[in-house]
GROMACS .gro file of C-alpha atoms in nm:
model
  374
    1MET     CA    1  18.635   7.845   8.582
    2ARG     CA    2  18.511   7.548   8.784
    3LYS     CA    3  18.760   7.398   9.025
    4ARG     CA    4  18.808   7.024   9.003
    5ILE     CA    5  18.658   6.837   9.298
    6GLU     CA    6  18.926   6.583   9.384
    7TYR     CA    7  18.723   6.370   9.624
    8PHE     CA    8  18.469   6.318   9.344
    9ASP     CA    9  18.757   6.181   9.137
   10GLY     CA   10  18.837   5.940   9.418
   11LEU     CA   11  18.472   5.834   9.441
   12LYS     CA   12  18.450   5.777   9.066
   13ALA     CA   13  18.766   5.567   9.070
   14ALA     CA   14  18.622   5.350   9.348
   15ALA     CA   15  18.284   5.319   9.174
   16CYS     CA   16  18.429   5.216   8.837
   17LEU     CA   17  18.660   4.967   9.007
   18GLY     CA   18  18.352   4.830   9.184
   19VAL     CA   19  18.174   4.785   8.850
   20LEU     CA   20  18.479   4.600   8.714
   21LEU     CA   21  18.490   4.370   9.017
   22THR     CA   22  18.116   4.308   8.994
   23HIS     CA   23  18.135   4.200   8.630
   24PHE     CA   24  18.452   3.997   8.680
   25ALA     CA   25  18.298   3.809   8.974
   26GLY     CA   26  17.983   3.745   8.772
   27ALA     CA   27  18.183   3.612   8.478
   28PHE     CA   28  18.430   3.378   8.650
   29ARG     CA   29  18.263   3.274   8.977
   30ASN     CA   30  18.245   2.895   8.992
   31TYR     CA   31  18.186   2.617   9.244
   32GLN     CA   32  18.558   2.534   9.222
   33LEU     CA   33  18.649   2.859   9.398
   34HIS     CA   34  18.770   2.834   9.756
   35GLY     CA   35  18.494   2.915  10.005
   36SER     CA   36  18.679   3.220  10.137
   37VAL     CA   37  18.633   3.394   9.801
   38TYR     CA   38  18.255   3.388   9.855
   39TRP     CA   39  18.291   3.542  10.201
   40ILE     CA   40  18.275   3.897  10.068
   41ASN     CA   41  17.927   3.841   9.925
   42ASP     CA   42  17.793   3.701  10.252
   43ASN     CA   43  17.850   4.008  10.470
   44ILE     CA   44  17.815   4.384  10.461
   45LEU     CA   45  18.108   4.417  10.217
   46ARG     CA   46  17.879   4.291   9.939
   47ILE     CA   47  17.836   4.660   9.857
   48LEU     CA   48  18.177   4.640   9.686
   49LEU     CA   49  18.032   4.394   9.435
   50ASP     CA   50  17.707   4.572   9.361
   51GLY     CA   51  17.709   4.734   9.020
   52ASP     CA   52  17.378   4.916   9.070
   53PHE     CA   53  17.515   5.094   9.378
   54GLN     CA   54  17.830   5.195   9.189
   55ILE     CA   55  17.620   5.320   8.897
   56GLY     CA   56  17.423   5.533   9.143
   57ILE     CA   57  17.748   5.694   9.261
   58PHE     CA   58  17.873   5.760   8.908
   59ALA     CA   59  17.539   5.900   8.784
   60CYS     CA   60  17.490   6.119   9.093
   61ILE     CA   61  17.832   6.279   9.047
   62SER     CA   62  17.755   6.342   8.680
   63GLY     CA   63  17.432   6.527   8.764
   64TRP     CA   64  17.597   6.714   9.052
   65LEU     CA   65  17.882   6.849   8.837
   66LEU     CA   66  17.651   6.942   8.551
   67MET     CA   67  17.429   7.138   8.791
   68MET     CA   68  17.731   7.337   8.906
   69LYS     CA   69  17.763   7.498   8.562
   70GLY     CA   70  17.474   7.736   8.635
   71ILE     CA   71  17.308   7.763   8.293
   72GLY     CA   72  17.105   8.083   8.269
   73SER     CA   73  17.000   8.144   7.910
   74VAL     CA   74  16.827   7.965   7.624
   75LYS     CA   75  17.145   7.986   7.416
   76GLU     CA   76  17.352   7.831   7.696
   77THR     CA   77  17.090   7.558   7.741
   78LEU     CA   78  17.096   7.454   7.375
   79LYS     CA   79  17.473   7.484   7.359
   80GLU     CA   80  17.527   7.271   7.670
   81ALA     CA   81  17.287   7.003   7.542
   82ALA     CA   82  17.475   6.982   7.210
   83LYS     CA   83  17.811   6.973   7.389
   84ARG     CA   84  17.688   6.699   7.620
   85TYR     CA   85  17.586   6.481   7.327
   86LEU     CA   86  17.921   6.529   7.153
   87ARG     CA   87  18.117   6.473   7.476
   88PHE     CA   88  17.945   6.136   7.501
   89LEU     CA   89  17.950   6.048   7.132
   90ILE     CA   90  18.317   6.103   7.043
   91PRO     CA   91  18.478   5.894   7.322
   92VAL     CA   92  18.217   5.618   7.280
   93PHE     CA   93  18.296   5.607   6.907
   94PHE     CA   94  18.661   5.533   6.992
   95VAL     CA   95  18.549   5.256   7.228
   96CYS     CA   96  18.333   5.099   6.956
   97LEU     CA   97  18.622   5.127   6.712
   98ALA     CA   98  18.854   4.954   6.961
   99VAL     CA   99  18.598   4.675   7.017
  100PHE     CA  100  18.565   4.636   6.640
  101ILE     CA  101  18.944   4.595   6.608
  102ILE     CA  102  18.953   4.343   6.895
  103ASP     CA  103  18.670   4.150   6.729
  104LYS     CA  104  18.863   4.127   6.400
  105THR     CA  105  19.198   4.036   6.561
  106ALA     CA  106  19.206   3.866   6.903
  107GLY     CA  107  18.834   3.790   6.897
  108PHE     CA  108  18.590   3.740   7.183
  109HIS     CA  109  18.603   3.410   7.369
  110ASN     CA  110  18.345   3.462   7.644
  111GLY     CA  111  18.101   3.231   7.464
  112GLU     CA  112  18.330   2.931   7.501
  113ALA     CA  113  18.446   3.036   7.850
  114GLY     CA  114  18.088   3.087   7.965
  115GLY     CA  115  17.994   2.746   7.826
  116MET     CA  116  18.272   2.575   8.023
  117LEU     CA  117  18.158   2.755   8.340
  118SER     CA  118  17.788   2.691   8.270
  119ASN     CA  119  17.739   3.068   8.279
  120GLY     CA  120  17.478   3.159   8.019
  121TRP     CA  121  17.483   3.528   8.110
  122PHE     CA  122  17.857   3.553   8.042
  123ALA     CA  123  17.832   3.349   7.721
  124SER     CA  124  17.549   3.563   7.579
  125TYR     CA  125  17.765   3.864   7.485
  126TYR     CA  126  17.950   3.920   7.154
  127GLN     CA  127  17.763   3.648   6.968
  128LYS     CA  128  17.778   3.825   6.633
  129SER     CA  129  18.052   3.999   6.439
  130PHE     CA  130  18.050   4.377   6.390
  131THR     CA  131  18.054   4.574   6.066
  132ALA     CA  132  18.194   4.917   5.986
  133VAL     CA  133  17.836   5.048   5.969
  134ASP     CA  134  17.780   4.926   6.326
  135VAL     CA  135  18.087   5.122   6.442
  136ILE     CA  136  17.929   5.442   6.307
  137MET     CA  137  17.560   5.389   6.379
  138SER     CA  138  17.591   5.252   6.731
  139PRO     CA  139  17.765   5.556   6.891
  140LEU     CA  140  17.572   5.795   6.667
  141ILE     CA  141  17.217   5.673   6.735
  142ARG     CA  142  17.167   5.319   6.862
  143ILE     CA  143  17.331   5.352   7.205
  144TRP     CA  144  17.134   5.667   7.290
  145ILE     CA  145  16.793   5.583   7.143
  146PHE     CA  146  16.781   5.205   7.181
  147ALA     CA  147  17.027   5.155   7.471
  148ASP     CA  148  17.224   4.923   7.240
  149ASP     CA  149  17.485   4.731   7.441
  150SER     CA  150  17.611   4.499   7.166
  151PHE     CA  151  17.952   4.669   7.160
  152ASN     CA  152  17.981   4.686   7.536
  153GLY     CA  153  17.748   4.543   7.803
  154PRO     CA  154  17.790   4.838   8.046
  155PHE     CA  155  17.677   5.081   7.774
  156TRP     CA  156  17.312   5.022   7.870
  157MET     CA  157  17.353   5.303   8.125
  158LEU     CA  158  17.476   5.571   7.882
  159SER     CA  159  17.137   5.635   7.722
  160GLN     CA  160  16.983   5.703   8.063
  161LEU     CA  161  17.273   5.925   8.159
  162LEU     CA  162  17.250   6.133   7.842
  163PHE     CA  163  16.875   6.197   7.871
  164ALA     CA  164  16.911   6.267   8.243
  165SER     CA  165  17.181   6.522   8.153
  166PHE     CA  166  16.933   6.703   7.928
  167ILE     CA  167  16.685   6.709   8.217
  168VAL     CA  168  16.947   6.852   8.455
  169ILE     CA  169  17.038   7.119   8.198
  170LEU     CA  170  16.672   7.227   8.188
  171ILE     CA  171  16.654   7.227   8.569
  172SER     CA  172  16.965   7.444   8.584
  173PHE     CA  173  16.808   7.689   8.340
  174ALA     CA  174  16.481   7.698   8.539
  175VAL     CA  175  16.655   7.752   8.874
  176ASN     CA  176  16.880   8.028   8.742
  177ARG     CA  177  16.600   8.211   8.562
  178LEU     CA  178  16.309   8.155   8.802
  179LYS     CA  179  16.507   8.138   9.128
  180ARG     CA  180  16.301   7.967   9.402
  181TRP     CA  181  16.014   7.887   9.165
  182GLY     CA  182  16.264   7.701   8.951
  183TYR     CA  183  16.298   7.436   9.223
  184LEU     CA  184  15.950   7.317   9.128
  185SER     CA  185  16.104   7.181   8.807
  186PHE     CA  186  16.245   6.895   9.015
  187ILE     CA  187  15.895   6.748   9.054
  188PRO     CA  188  15.843   6.660   8.684
  189ALA     CA  189  16.216   6.587   8.657
  190PHE     CA  190  16.200   6.316   8.924
  191ILE     CA  191  15.888   6.163   8.768
  192LEU     CA  192  16.037   6.160   8.418
  193SER     CA  193  16.376   6.029   8.529
  194TYR     CA  194  16.208   5.751   8.729
  195HIS     CA  195  16.038   5.630   8.411
  196ILE     CA  196  16.365   5.653   8.215
  197GLY     CA  197  16.552   5.433   8.464
  198TYR     CA  198  16.737   5.425   8.794
  199ALA     CA  199  17.064   5.562   8.654
  200ALA     CA  200  16.868   5.866   8.527
  201LEU     CA  201  16.701   5.908   8.867
  202ALA     CA  202  17.038   5.902   9.044
  203CYS     CA  203  17.168   6.168   8.802
  204VAL     CA  204  16.876   6.404   8.877
  205LEU     CA  205  16.922   6.335   9.247
  206GLY     CA  206  17.282   6.449   9.206
  207ALA     CA  207  17.159   6.784   9.070
  208PHE     CA  208  16.920   6.817   9.366
  209PHE     CA  209  17.194   6.731   9.618
  210CYS     CA  210  17.422   6.988   9.453
  211LEU     CA  211  17.174   7.264   9.538
  212ALA     CA  212  17.085   7.121   9.879
  213GLY     CA  213  17.453   7.090   9.971
  214LYS     CA  214  17.496   7.466   9.951
  215HIS     CA  215  17.277   7.502  10.260
  216ILE     CA  216  17.468   7.249  10.471
  217LYS     CA  217  17.746   7.384  10.691
  218GLU     CA  218  18.057   7.173  10.741
  219GLY     CA  219  18.159   7.096  11.096
  220ILE     CA  220  18.157   6.832  11.365
  221TRP     CA  221  17.778   6.796  11.346
  222SER     CA  222  17.776   6.739  10.971
  223ASP     CA  223  18.050   6.478  11.017
  224VAL     CA  224  17.844   6.294  11.279
  225VAL     CA  225  17.505   6.318  11.106
  226PHE     CA  226  17.625   6.218  10.761
  227SER     CA  227  17.849   5.944  10.899
  228LEU     CA  228  17.537   5.800  11.059
  229ILE     CA  229  17.346   5.831  10.729
  230MET     CA  230  17.632   5.655  10.550
  231VAL     CA  231  17.634   5.368  10.801
  232ILE     CA  232  17.256   5.323  10.766
  233THR     CA  233  17.281   5.334  10.385
  234VAL     CA  234  17.556   5.072  10.373
  235SER     CA  235  17.383   4.849  10.630
  236MET     CA  236  17.078   4.834  10.406
  237PHE     CA  237  17.278   4.615  10.172
  238TYR     CA  238  17.297   4.337  10.424
  239GLY     CA  239  16.942   4.234  10.336
  240LEU     CA  240  16.777   4.502  10.548
  241TYR     CA  241  16.621   4.690  10.257
  242GLU     CA  242  16.448   4.373  10.130
  243LYS     CA  243  16.294   4.308  10.471
  244LEU     CA  244  16.172   4.669  10.493
  245LEU     CA  245  16.025   4.672  10.141
  246ILE     CA  246  15.844   4.343  10.198
  247LYS     CA  247  15.686   4.480  10.518
  248ILE     CA  248  15.610   4.834  10.396
  249LEU     CA  249  15.522   4.772  10.027
  250PRO     CA  250  15.473   4.396   9.982
  251LYS     CA  251  15.267   4.418   9.660
  252VAL     CA  252  15.503   4.668   9.500
  253TYR     CA  253  15.809   4.461   9.596
  254ILE     CA  254  15.661   4.140   9.452
  255SER     CA  255  15.541   4.307   9.130
  256THR     CA  256  15.863   4.494   9.057
  257GLY     CA  257  16.111   4.239   9.192
  258GLY     CA  258  16.469   4.317   9.090
  259ASN     CA  259  16.365   4.644   8.927
  260MET     CA  260  16.274   4.792   9.265
  261SER     CA  261  16.605   4.662   9.396
  262GLY     CA  262  16.795   4.849   9.122
  263TYR     CA  263  16.622   5.178   9.204
  264PHE     CA  264  16.688   5.136   9.574
  265LYS     CA  265  17.057   5.064   9.523
  266ALA     CA  266  17.112   5.350   9.277
  267VAL     CA  267  16.940   5.598   9.509
  268SER     CA  268  17.150   5.460   9.795
  269GLY     CA  269  17.461   5.531   9.586
  270ALA     CA  270  17.344   5.891   9.539
  271VAL     CA  271  17.285   5.930   9.915
  272PHE     CA  272  17.632   5.787   9.970
  273VAL     CA  273  17.778   6.066   9.752
  274LEU     CA  274  17.587   6.330   9.950
  275SER     CA  275  17.719   6.182  10.274
  276VAL     CA  276  18.080   6.177  10.156
  277SER     CA  277  18.056   6.540  10.040
  278ASN     CA  278  17.970   6.643  10.398
  279ILE     CA  279  18.222   6.433  10.593
  280ARG     CA  280  18.557   6.610  10.610
  281PHE     CA  281  18.781   6.311  10.677
  282MET     CA  282  18.620   6.115  10.389
  283LYS     CA  283  18.684   6.401  10.149
  284LYS     CA  284  19.047   6.419  10.257
  285ALA     CA  285  19.094   6.045  10.220
  286LEU     CA  286  18.942   6.041   9.870
  287SER     CA  287  19.143   6.348   9.764
  288VAL     CA  288  19.479   6.177   9.822
  289LYS     CA  289  19.665   6.187   9.490
  290PRO     CA  290  19.696   5.810   9.422
  291VAL     CA  291  19.320   5.777   9.483
  292SER     CA  292  19.192   6.090   9.309
  293MET     CA  293  19.422   6.033   9.012
  294GLY     CA  294  19.227   5.717   8.933
  295GLY     CA  295  18.920   5.929   8.868
  296LYS     CA  296  19.083   6.074   8.557
  297TYR     CA  297  19.083   5.724   8.407
  298SER     CA  298  18.751   5.609   8.556
  299PHE     CA  299  18.547   5.639   8.235
  300GLY     CA  300  18.811   5.442   8.049
  301ILE     CA  301  18.795   5.170   8.315
  302TYR     CA  302  18.417   5.165   8.282
  303CYS     CA  303  18.432   5.145   7.902
  304PHE     CA  304  18.706   4.885   7.856
  305HIS     CA  305  18.683   4.637   8.144
  306TRP     CA  306  18.404   4.433   7.981
  307PRO     CA  307  18.568   4.393   7.637
  308VAL     CA  308  18.891   4.296   7.817
  309ILE     CA  309  18.709   4.035   8.028
  310CYS     CA  310  18.525   3.891   7.727
  311SER     CA  311  18.831   3.884   7.501
  312PHE     CA  312  19.181   3.868   7.651
  313SER     CA  313  19.085   3.743   7.998
  314SER     CA  314  18.861   3.474   7.850
  315MET     CA  315  19.142   3.373   7.614
  316LEU     CA  316  19.380   3.333   7.907
  317PHE     CA  317  19.113   3.140   8.098
  318LEU     CA  318  19.072   2.892   7.813
  319ARG     CA  319  19.447   2.832   7.792
  320LEU     CA  320  19.501   2.778   8.165
  321TYR     CA  321  19.173   2.621   8.278
  322GLY     CA  322  19.235   2.277   8.426
  323SER     CA  323  19.612   2.323   8.446
  324MET     CA  324  19.610   2.489   8.790
  325ASP     CA  325  19.399   2.538   9.101
  326TYR     CA  326  19.089   2.737   9.005
  327THR     CA  327  19.119   2.984   9.294
  328GLY     CA  328  19.476   3.062   9.182
  329LEU     CA  329  19.356   3.099   8.822
  330TYR     CA  330  19.074   3.329   8.939
  331PHE     CA  331  19.313   3.574   9.104
  332LEU     CA  332  19.561   3.549   8.816
  333LEU     CA  333  19.279   3.644   8.578
  334LEU     CA  334  19.173   3.929   8.809
  335THR     CA  335  19.527   4.071   8.818
  336PHE     CA  336  19.559   4.037   8.440
  337THR     CA  337  19.220   4.206   8.388
  338LEU     CA  338  19.304   4.498   8.618
  339LEU     CA  339  19.640   4.565   8.453
  340LEU     CA  340  19.516   4.538   8.096
  341THR     CA  341  19.208   4.749   8.166
  342ALA     CA  342  19.430   5.015   8.326
  343ALA     CA  343  19.648   5.016   8.012
  344PHE     CA  344  19.345   5.061   7.787
  345ALA     CA  345  19.208   5.334   8.017
  346TYR     CA  346  19.539   5.520   8.002
  347LEU     CA  347  19.544   5.514   7.622
  348PHE     CA  348  19.177   5.609   7.612
  349SER     CA  349  19.249   5.918   7.824
  350PHE     CA  350  19.426   6.070   7.522
  351ALA     CA  351  19.112   6.021   7.313
  352GLU     CA  352  18.906   6.183   7.591
  353ARG     CA  353  19.136   6.485   7.600
  354TRP     CA  354  19.129   6.515   7.222
  355SER     CA  355  18.748   6.498   7.215
  356ALA     CA  356  18.724   6.760   7.491
  357SER     CA  357  18.955   6.990   7.293
  358ALA     CA  358  18.759   6.925   6.972
  359VAL     CA  359  18.430   7.019   7.139
  360LYS     CA  360  18.584   7.339   7.283
  361LEU     CA  361  18.718   7.431   6.941
  362LEU     CA  362  18.384   7.358   6.776
  363PHE     CA  363  18.203   7.589   7.019
  364ARG     CA  364  18.486   7.843   7.014
  365GLU     CA  365  18.557   7.834   7.385
  366LYS     CA  366  18.872   8.038   7.443
  367LYS     CA  367  18.900   8.006   7.820
  368LYS     CA  368  19.066   7.698   7.958
  369ILE     CA  369  18.800   7.493   8.132
  370PRO     CA  370  18.884   7.189   8.344
  371GLU     CA  371  18.795   6.865   8.170
  372ASP     CA  372  18.445   6.758   8.270
  373GLN     CA  373  18.452   6.484   8.532
  374LYS     CA  374  18.154   6.308   8.371
   0.00000   0.00000   0.00000
């Protein structure tokens, strides 16, 4: 029975909150905001509002935890792959169902809100109504094969994460059956995951760091070395990585543009996870109950923050816009979004538990296994 890693829960909570803040800032940022609100994006703290970095953290943890299962037979490999698909599919179906209900009742108002803010990106979501067929086909096929994000913008990442999970399962099988020779499987795994996308690459990196971490001894030296690595990683976000890429690989940087940036940030997020896992005081801080508890609701926060922003928060924006100072409205909307998303995440946790129990029952697992931390 695998013991729950509490500091990973704390990291996931922070990462999903970071994704929420990134999307909220992108949706409601406006010239009417007080200059101090923009301060965070003009210094090293911009890392808090970088969704690609947060995705790297989340994907790395997913690959790390999956690698810990130690799959050693063909039967286990096939079984784990099927379980992984169902563990993704069932909760996502409930999210799509909830979005469908919101669409038919409260409705989505981001189009009008985005128009008033001259924000075409924000206005582009939820432009068509959903059908019952969409609720079934999207979580069953479209999200995984076509990276369909019509139900939820952040769902673009799930397809990459699922296929990366299959790759990690195969790596785990190779390492457990072939021992040292099995490590060679990381070479094609890194190449394949790179072509799938940066979330997939961060997931496979998590599996690699899981194995590498076993050879690192905790102590004062690990604290110092990995603290230094963490500082360097974070400092890269203050424009340093762009300057380095332009000097080292100018043609590649120009040709790939933002795509290269996404890969760099996701990999940085994975390195950040490795650093945290080897710094004792960071692990203790992230394992504190109020912090680690948030990790149990992290997937719900990830799944519901965007529908909340595009529906209820946008509705409140339309009713109050122009009647109060915009900076005050901005923080009122942020508070409202956080509270409502937390409520949805709490209710969603029951669906997650039910789906986990259903998958265990389907595969006749009698032993009590801690709920996967995704």
